Short mmCIF file of C-alpha atoms in Angstrom, two decimals:
data_model
loop_
_atom_site.label_atom_id
_atom_site.label_comp_id
_atom_site.label_asym_id
_atom_site.label_seq_id
_atom_site.Cartn_x
_atom_site.Cartn_y
_atom_site.Cartn_z
CA MET A 1 -8.87 -10.54 -22.87
CA LYS A 2 -6.44 -9.26 -20.76
CA TYR A 3 -6.95 -7.43 -17.01
CA LEU A 4 -4.72 -4.15 -15.80
CA VAL A 5 -5.36 -3.18 -12.05
CA LEU A 6 -3.69 0.16 -12.13
CA LEU A 7 -3.20 0.79 -7.71
CA CYS A 8 -2.51 4.00 -6.86
CA ASP A 9 -2.02 3.58 -3.71
CA GLY A 10 -3.02 6.76 -1.89
CA MET A 11 -3.96 8.86 -4.81
CA SER A 12 -6.98 10.54 -3.64
CA ASP A 13 -7.08 13.27 -1.66
CA PHE A 14 -9.46 16.46 -0.37
CA PRO A 15 -9.23 20.08 -1.81
CA LEU A 16 -5.87 21.99 -1.67
CA GLU A 17 -5.43 25.98 -0.31
CA LYS A 18 -1.38 25.03 -2.45
CA LEU A 19 -3.19 24.26 -5.50
CA GLY A 20 -5.95 26.82 -5.59
CA GLY A 21 -9.24 24.47 -4.47
CA LEU A 22 -7.57 21.52 -6.04
CA THR A 23 -6.73 17.85 -5.51
CA PRO A 24 -4.03 16.91 -6.97
CA MET A 25 -5.17 14.40 -8.89
CA GLN A 26 -7.24 17.58 -10.03
CA ALA A 27 -4.37 19.83 -10.44
CA ALA A 28 -2.56 16.30 -12.40
CA LYS A 29 -1.61 15.86 -16.47
CA LYS A 30 -2.45 13.21 -16.90
CA PRO A 31 -3.80 12.33 -20.03
CA ALA A 32 -3.58 9.14 -20.62
CA MET A 33 -5.93 9.36 -17.53
CA ASP A 34 -8.01 11.54 -18.76
CA ARG A 35 -8.44 9.77 -22.93
CA LEU A 36 -10.21 7.27 -21.16
CA ALA A 37 -12.51 8.80 -18.58
CA SER A 38 -13.94 9.46 -21.73
CA VAL A 39 -15.13 5.97 -22.77
CA SER A 40 -14.52 4.68 -19.56
CA GLU A 41 -17.28 3.69 -16.57
CA LEU A 42 -16.17 6.19 -13.32
CA GLY A 43 -17.88 5.46 -9.34
CA LEU A 44 -16.46 6.36 -5.98
CA VAL A 45 -15.63 2.81 -3.93
CA LYS A 46 -15.96 1.90 -0.23
CA THR A 47 -12.39 -0.31 0.00
CA VAL A 48 -12.10 0.17 3.82
CA GLN A 49 -15.56 -0.22 5.95
CA ASP A 50 -15.80 2.00 9.36
CA ASN A 51 -15.24 0.05 11.50
CA MET A 52 -11.42 -1.31 10.17
CA LYS A 53 -8.74 1.00 10.10
CA PRO A 54 -8.11 2.02 6.19
CA GLY A 55 -4.38 0.71 5.83
CA SER A 56 -3.01 -0.66 2.50
CA ASP A 57 -3.15 -4.10 4.36
CA VAL A 58 -6.77 -4.10 4.35
CA ALA A 59 -7.77 -1.83 1.63
CA ASN A 60 -5.24 -3.86 -1.11
CA LEU A 61 -7.33 -6.99 0.22
CA SER A 62 -11.33 -5.53 -0.23
CA ILE A 63 -9.47 -4.56 -4.35
CA LEU A 64 -8.01 -7.49 -4.45
CA GLY A 65 -11.74 -9.75 -3.68
CA TYR A 66 -11.45 -10.58 -0.49
CA ASN A 67 -13.00 -9.49 1.46
CA PRO A 68 -11.53 -8.51 4.90
CA GLU A 69 -13.63 -9.06 7.71
CA VAL A 70 -12.71 -12.50 6.70
CA TYR A 71 -9.02 -12.87 5.60
CA TYR A 72 -7.74 -9.85 7.30
CA SER A 73 -5.32 -11.02 10.46
CA GLY A 74 -3.04 -8.54 10.42
CA ARG A 75 -0.18 -6.77 7.95
CA SER A 76 3.18 -7.95 8.55
CA PRO A 77 2.63 -12.34 7.91
CA TYR A 78 2.10 -10.58 4.42
CA GLU A 79 5.15 -8.75 5.01
CA ALA A 80 6.99 -11.58 6.38
CA ALA A 81 6.25 -14.31 3.45
CA SER A 82 7.80 -11.32 1.05
CA ILE A 83 10.77 -11.74 2.97
CA GLY A 84 11.28 -15.46 2.93
CA ILE A 85 9.78 -16.14 6.60
CA GLU A 86 8.41 -20.02 7.26
CA MET A 87 5.40 -18.49 10.25
CA GLU A 88 4.72 -21.08 12.89
CA PRO A 89 0.65 -21.22 13.77
CA ASN A 90 1.33 -19.78 17.11
CA ASP A 91 3.96 -17.16 15.53
CA VAL A 92 3.04 -12.86 15.89
CA ALA A 93 4.74 -11.09 12.94
CA ILE A 94 5.20 -7.27 13.08
CA ARG A 95 5.98 -4.74 11.50
CA CYS A 96 9.77 -2.93 12.57
CA ASN A 97 9.97 0.40 10.72
CA LEU A 98 13.31 1.85 11.35
CA VAL A 99 13.26 5.55 12.46
CA LYS A 100 14.80 9.05 13.52
CA LEU A 101 13.33 10.34 16.68
CA SER A 102 14.86 13.60 18.60
CA ASP A 103 17.90 12.90 20.01
CA GLU A 104 17.00 13.31 23.75
CA ASN A 105 17.34 11.69 26.88
CA ASP A 106 15.04 9.45 26.84
CA PHE A 107 12.69 7.42 24.34
CA GLU A 108 9.33 9.12 25.81
CA ASN A 109 10.93 12.87 25.88
CA ALA A 110 11.10 12.36 21.85
CA VAL A 111 9.57 13.56 18.56
CA MET A 112 9.46 11.94 15.64
CA LEU A 113 11.45 13.53 13.29
CA SER A 114 10.88 10.56 9.93
CA TYR A 115 8.86 7.31 10.22
CA CYS A 116 11.37 5.99 6.97
CA ALA A 117 14.79 7.06 8.02
CA ASP A 118 14.55 10.12 5.91
CA ASP A 119 14.82 7.20 3.63
CA ILE A 120 16.96 5.43 4.72
CA HIS A 121 18.74 2.28 1.90
CA THR A 122 18.41 -1.13 1.96
CA GLN A 123 22.08 -1.79 2.96
CA GLU A 124 22.68 0.81 5.34
CA ALA A 125 19.14 -0.63 6.82
CA ALA A 126 20.31 -3.74 6.84
CA LYS A 127 23.66 -3.46 8.76
CA LEU A 128 21.29 -1.49 12.18
CA ILE A 129 18.68 -4.21 11.62
CA ALA A 130 21.49 -7.03 12.17
CA LEU A 131 23.26 -5.02 14.90
CA VAL A 132 19.46 -4.86 16.75
CA ASN A 133 19.32 -8.39 16.38
CA GLU A 134 22.25 -9.09 17.67
CA LYS A 135 21.71 -7.12 20.50
CA LEU A 136 18.43 -7.45 21.52
CA GLY A 137 17.21 -10.56 19.66
CA SER A 138 16.46 -13.96 21.54
CA GLU A 139 14.96 -17.59 20.87
CA GLN A 140 11.71 -15.63 21.81
CA PHE A 141 12.25 -12.38 18.38
CA LYS A 142 13.96 -12.28 15.53
CA PHE A 143 14.03 -9.39 13.59
CA HIS A 144 14.70 -9.94 9.69
CA THR A 145 16.18 -7.92 7.44
CA GLY A 146 13.11 -5.86 4.53
CA ILE A 147 13.46 -3.21 2.46
CA GLN A 148 14.38 0.67 2.89
CA TYR A 149 13.08 1.37 6.20
CA ARG A 150 10.58 -1.33 6.00
CA HIS A 151 11.52 -4.97 8.66
CA CYS A 152 9.75 -7.57 10.61
CA LEU A 153 10.15 -8.95 14.08
CA ILE A 154 8.28 -12.34 13.81
CA TRP A 155 8.14 -13.10 18.05
CA LYS A 156 7.52 -16.49 18.56
CA ASN A 157 4.18 -17.46 20.83
CA GLY A 158 3.39 -13.61 20.54
CA ARG A 159 0.65 -11.79 21.07
CA VAL A 160 -1.68 -9.49 19.26
CA ASN A 161 -3.81 -6.53 19.87
CA LEU A 162 -0.92 -4.52 20.49
CA ASN A 163 -2.41 -1.06 19.89
CA ILE A 164 0.86 0.51 18.87
CA VAL A 165 0.28 3.62 16.97
CA PRO A 166 1.66 3.58 13.48
CA PRO A 167 4.37 5.72 13.15
CA HIS A 168 3.52 7.77 9.66
CA ASP A 169 0.55 8.50 11.93
CA ILE A 170 2.99 10.67 14.37
CA THR A 171 5.35 12.70 12.61
CA GLY A 172 6.21 15.66 14.72
CA LYS A 173 4.90 14.38 17.85
CA LEU A 174 6.34 13.27 21.23
CA VAL A 175 6.97 9.54 21.12
CA GLY A 176 5.27 9.88 24.83
CA ASP A 177 2.28 11.00 23.98
CA CYS A 178 1.01 8.35 21.35
CA LEU A 179 2.24 5.04 23.31
CA GLU A 180 0.48 3.84 26.02
CA ALA A 181 1.33 0.45 27.00
CA ASN A 182 -1.02 -2.34 27.85
CA GLU A 183 -0.27 -5.93 29.18
CA ASN A 184 -0.09 -7.25 25.64
CA ASN A 185 2.63 -4.50 24.59
CA SER A 186 5.05 -3.90 26.75
CA GLU A 187 8.02 -6.02 25.96
CA LEU A 188 7.84 -4.48 22.69
CA LEU A 189 7.90 -0.48 24.26
CA THR A 190 10.62 -2.35 25.97
CA LEU A 191 12.80 -3.41 22.49
CA MET A 192 12.01 -0.18 21.42
CA GLN A 193 12.91 2.16 24.16
CA LYS A 194 16.51 0.03 24.38
CA SER A 195 16.75 0.08 19.87
CA TYR A 196 16.49 3.91 21.07
CA LYS A 197 20.31 3.64 23.24
CA LEU A 198 21.64 1.17 20.78
CA LEU A 199 21.39 3.13 17.63
CA LYS A 200 22.09 6.55 18.71
CA GLY A 201 23.18 9.14 16.27
CA LYS A 202 23.03 6.55 13.58
CA LYS A 203 20.94 7.32 10.57
CA ALA A 204 18.01 5.61 11.61
CA ASN A 205 17.85 5.81 15.50
CA SER A 206 14.71 3.68 17.04
CA ILE A 207 13.38 0.69 15.64
CA TRP A 208 8.71 1.61 15.56
CA LEU A 209 6.95 -1.89 16.03
CA TRP A 210 3.48 -2.09 15.16
CA GLY A 211 0.82 -4.00 12.37
CA GLU A 212 0.77 -7.10 14.25
CA GLY A 213 -1.01 -10.08 12.53
CA LYS A 214 -0.72 -13.97 12.94
CA LYS A 215 -0.26 -16.20 9.37
CA ARG A 216 -4.25 -17.25 7.79
CA ASP A 217 -4.44 -18.15 4.82
CA LEU A 218 -5.97 -16.72 1.19
CA PRO A 219 -7.23 -18.61 -0.95
CA LEU A 220 -6.02 -18.58 -4.09
CA PHE A 221 -6.87 -16.22 -7.26
CA SER A 222 -7.28 -18.05 -9.60
CA ASP A 223 -9.38 -20.14 -7.98
CA LYS A 224 -12.11 -17.39 -7.29
CA TYR A 225 -11.60 -15.79 -10.83
CA ASN A 226 -10.10 -18.11 -13.04
CA LYS A 227 -7.70 -15.62 -13.85
CA LYS A 228 -4.14 -16.41 -13.78
CA ALA A 229 -2.16 -13.72 -12.30
CA ALA A 230 0.68 -11.09 -11.68
CA MET A 231 1.68 -8.90 -8.77
CA ILE A 232 4.02 -6.43 -9.75
CA SER A 233 5.21 -4.14 -6.10
CA ALA A 234 7.61 -2.38 -4.90
CA VAL A 235 6.81 -2.93 -1.27
CA ASP A 236 6.84 -5.91 0.58
CA LEU A 237 3.18 -5.80 2.28
CA LEU A 238 2.24 -6.36 -1.60
CA LYS A 239 4.03 -8.72 -2.02
CA GLY A 240 3.60 -10.27 0.62
CA ILE A 241 -0.46 -10.58 -0.34
CA GLY A 242 0.92 -11.96 -3.77
CA LYS A 243 2.15 -15.06 -2.77
CA PHE A 244 -0.71 -16.33 -0.36
CA THR A 245 -2.88 -15.20 -3.81
CA GLY A 246 -1.09 -17.41 -5.37
CA MET A 247 0.04 -14.82 -7.91
CA ASP A 248 3.41 -14.32 -9.90
CA VAL A 249 5.25 -11.80 -8.22
CA ILE A 250 6.95 -10.18 -10.42
CA ASN A 251 10.74 -8.21 -9.16
CA VAL A 252 10.87 -5.36 -11.10
CA PRO A 253 14.44 -3.81 -10.48
CA GLY A 254 14.99 -0.24 -9.36
CA ALA A 255 11.53 -0.95 -7.66
CA THR A 256 11.10 1.45 -5.15
CA GLY A 257 8.11 2.82 -3.82
CA TYR A 258 9.33 6.46 -4.10
CA LEU A 259 9.26 9.31 -7.03
CA ASP A 260 12.56 7.80 -7.90
CA THR A 261 10.76 4.51 -8.15
CA ASN A 262 11.03 2.76 -11.85
CA PHE A 263 7.96 3.48 -13.49
CA ALA A 264 8.77 2.76 -16.91
CA GLY A 265 10.16 -0.27 -15.87
CA LYS A 266 7.09 -1.52 -13.65
CA ALA A 267 5.01 -1.16 -17.12
CA SER A 268 6.94 -3.21 -19.11
CA ALA A 269 6.77 -6.03 -16.42
CA ALA A 270 2.91 -5.79 -16.64
CA ILE A 271 3.33 -5.54 -20.51
CA ASN A 272 5.61 -8.09 -20.83
CA ALA A 273 3.63 -10.41 -17.95
CA LEU A 274 0.36 -10.66 -19.53
CA LYS A 275 2.06 -11.09 -23.88
CA SER A 276 4.15 -13.49 -21.83
CA GLY A 277 0.43 -15.80 -20.54
CA ALA A 278 -0.83 -14.02 -17.79
CA ASP A 279 -4.55 -12.58 -17.44
CA LEU A 280 -3.97 -10.06 -14.85
CA VAL A 281 -1.59 -8.22 -13.78
CA TYR A 282 -2.38 -6.24 -10.32
CA LEU A 283 0.42 -2.67 -10.64
CA HIS A 284 0.73 -1.39 -7.38
CA ILE A 285 2.50 2.05 -7.34
CA GLU A 286 3.23 3.25 -3.91
CA ALA A 287 4.71 6.83 -4.41
CA PRO A 288 1.76 9.08 -3.97
CA ASP A 289 0.78 7.26 -0.94
CA GLU A 290 4.83 8.74 0.44
CA CYS A 291 4.41 11.81 -0.62
CA GLY A 292 1.13 11.93 1.08
CA HIS A 293 2.81 11.33 4.17
CA ARG A 294 5.44 13.65 4.26
CA GLY A 295 2.83 15.88 3.07
CA GLU A 296 4.86 16.94 -0.16
CA VAL A 297 2.05 18.58 -2.04
CA GLU A 298 4.19 18.91 -5.56
CA GLY A 299 5.43 15.38 -5.42
CA LYS A 300 2.18 13.69 -5.35
CA VAL A 301 1.09 15.88 -8.52
CA LYS A 302 4.13 15.02 -9.84
CA ALA A 303 3.45 10.63 -9.13
CA ILE A 304 0.40 10.94 -10.20
CA GLU A 305 1.67 12.32 -13.25
CA LEU A 306 4.31 9.70 -14.44
CA ILE A 307 2.32 6.71 -13.83
CA ASP A 308 0.23 8.42 -16.51
CA GLU A 309 2.83 9.19 -18.28
CA LEU A 310 5.42 6.41 -18.04
CA VAL A 311 3.04 3.25 -16.72
CA LEU A 312 -0.94 3.64 -18.17
CA ALA A 313 0.68 5.42 -21.88
CA PRO A 314 3.17 2.54 -22.57
CA PHE A 315 0.32 0.72 -21.92
CA LEU A 316 -2.14 1.30 -24.12
CA ALA A 317 -0.37 1.74 -27.03
CA ALA A 318 1.90 -1.99 -26.48
CA PHE A 319 -2.92 -3.28 -26.16
CA GLU A 320 -3.68 -1.04 -28.55
CA ASN A 321 -5.95 -3.64 -30.57
CA GLU A 322 -6.04 -5.86 -28.43
CA PRO A 323 -9.08 -7.37 -25.82
CA MET A 324 -7.63 -5.25 -23.15
CA ARG A 325 -9.68 -3.97 -19.20
CA ILE A 326 -8.12 -2.21 -17.40
CA LEU A 327 -9.64 -0.44 -13.77
CA ILE A 328 -7.21 2.32 -12.41
CA CYS A 329 -7.79 3.46 -8.66
CA PRO A 330 -5.86 4.22 -5.77
CA ASP A 331 -7.07 1.49 -2.77
CA HIS A 332 -7.55 4.64 -0.01
CA ALA A 333 -7.03 8.33 0.24
CA THR A 334 -3.97 9.66 2.04
CA PRO A 335 -4.36 13.28 1.81
CA LEU A 336 -1.75 15.70 2.12
CA SER A 337 -3.68 17.79 4.82
CA LEU A 338 -4.03 14.49 7.86
CA HIS A 339 -0.74 13.17 6.35
CA THR A 340 -2.25 9.94 7.28
CA HIS A 341 -4.49 7.18 5.65
CA THR A 342 -8.93 8.05 5.68
CA ASN A 343 -11.71 5.65 4.95
CA ASP A 344 -13.90 7.67 2.66
CA PRO A 345 -15.21 5.93 -0.37
CA VAL A 346 -12.05 6.28 -3.52
CA PRO A 347 -12.67 6.77 -7.14
CA TYR A 348 -12.21 4.22 -9.53
CA LEU A 349 -12.43 4.31 -13.16
CA ILE A 350 -13.21 0.63 -15.52
CA TYR A 351 -11.70 0.95 -19.02
CA ASP A 352 -13.22 -1.73 -21.42
CA SER A 353 -11.41 -1.97 -25.54
CA THR A 354 -14.55 -3.58 -26.58
CA LYS A 355 -16.81 -1.02 -25.16
CA VAL A 356 -15.29 1.39 -26.75
CA GLN A 357 -16.82 2.09 -30.14
CA ASN A 358 -20.57 1.43 -28.47
CA VAL A 359 -19.84 5.19 -25.92
CA ALA A 360 -18.73 6.37 -29.24
CA ASN A 361 -22.92 5.42 -30.62
CA GLY A 362 -23.30 6.77 -27.24
CA SER A 363 -25.32 3.91 -26.01
CA LEU A 364 -22.48 3.98 -22.81
CA LEU A 365 -23.45 7.65 -21.26
CA ARG A 366 -21.29 7.55 -18.38
CA GLY A 367 -18.14 9.08 -19.12
CA ALA A 368 -16.76 12.02 -18.26
CA LYS A 369 -13.38 14.71 -19.23
CA VAL A 370 -11.24 13.88 -16.57
CA PHE A 371 -10.76 11.06 -14.10
CA THR A 372 -11.26 12.75 -10.23
CA GLU A 373 -12.79 12.65 -7.31
CA GLU A 374 -15.76 14.97 -8.58
CA THR A 375 -16.95 13.25 -11.89
CA ALA A 376 -16.07 10.02 -10.37
CA LYS A 377 -18.60 11.36 -7.47
CA ALA A 378 -20.88 12.64 -10.19
CA SER A 379 -21.70 9.36 -12.23
CA GLY A 380 -23.89 8.51 -9.38
CA ASP A 381 -22.26 4.49 -9.50
CA PHE A 382 -21.03 3.70 -5.94
CA VAL A 383 -19.82 0.43 -5.12
CA GLU A 384 -20.89 -0.17 -1.88
CA VAL A 385 -18.23 -2.98 -0.76
CA GLY A 386 -14.86 -2.71 -1.59
CA HIS A 387 -14.19 -6.73 -2.49
CA GLU A 388 -17.19 -6.69 -5.23
CA LEU A 389 -15.62 -4.59 -7.25
CA MET A 390 -12.32 -7.42 -8.53
CA ARG A 391 -15.50 -9.27 -9.51
CA ARG A 392 -17.87 -6.49 -12.18
CA PHE A 393 -14.22 -5.66 -13.05
CA ILE A 394 -13.27 -9.23 -14.26
CA ASN A 395 -17.13 -10.05 -15.23
CA GLU A 396 -19.39 -7.15 -16.35
#
């Protein structure tokens, strides 16, 4: 048996007037997903408990089968691991976004225009991070280049509980209304203020520091589930989680995290990994989430359609006559109307090629005509604790 987790980041949503009262999942033309829905288990899963923030870090740990309340210590240590940073026990890793703010005299009076600096490219971003590190770095603070707008600050003997809001949550809002200094974050707010002056006139004219955490080891995925696994993603967070859990982290040329990502290349990499000895591939696709943060309705629908056409369909063709289980789900919802994550339960689909005949004979009656938030809810199946879904997927 081979296993694929097709993680469509932020795919779940709310009905939209612009789509005639449909969600993007309902509006999208996705024949491969919908065909699987008729012969699969559908349900809802609570990936993020109400006492935790609905970030991709918490949600993906949950989908992977790791209880976030036990193992979560912040997103940035995973991103640091992906970049290749070796952290000391007292180091604090902090996500460093390159952002675009309105041009004002004072940092506090600026408006967040773009949490991703208008899709800045890594080559241009690397020069800006090098400048920031040269002018603002020290023995205590070291800035490291990541990918595109996502970078990392290592704070030696640093503090956590910074209470700095993620930049994608405040698009269009005044910076001064969204930041509150405290004894833990005051030095970081000063660095952000200084970067705004340093980068004036640049495509990315400020850094934004958030998502802190200290390194915490995770049990190996192979030890937990007795499966050799691979991780495919465009973003450092997922690559870092893959590295921490002992997965084979596969880099795909042209994987960007946007609508222009190499969908076909990701599918080929997943197929090759499973045909070359991996038991399970966790294939993460960021594009629906990015469109959700930006409020791009047509883009989010398009992202779902491209996943269906360029990832799922060729994958099904490649394993047409082989035993295969597929889990398709988002990690969390990223409603277009909110531009940020929520911890609402999300739809999941579990397909098992060995049970298709049973479905055809009428002995498994969970299928639906389409895979949407509503059909998943209508099934009546609800996984209340998200980190239990992986064992259900592998062992059922």
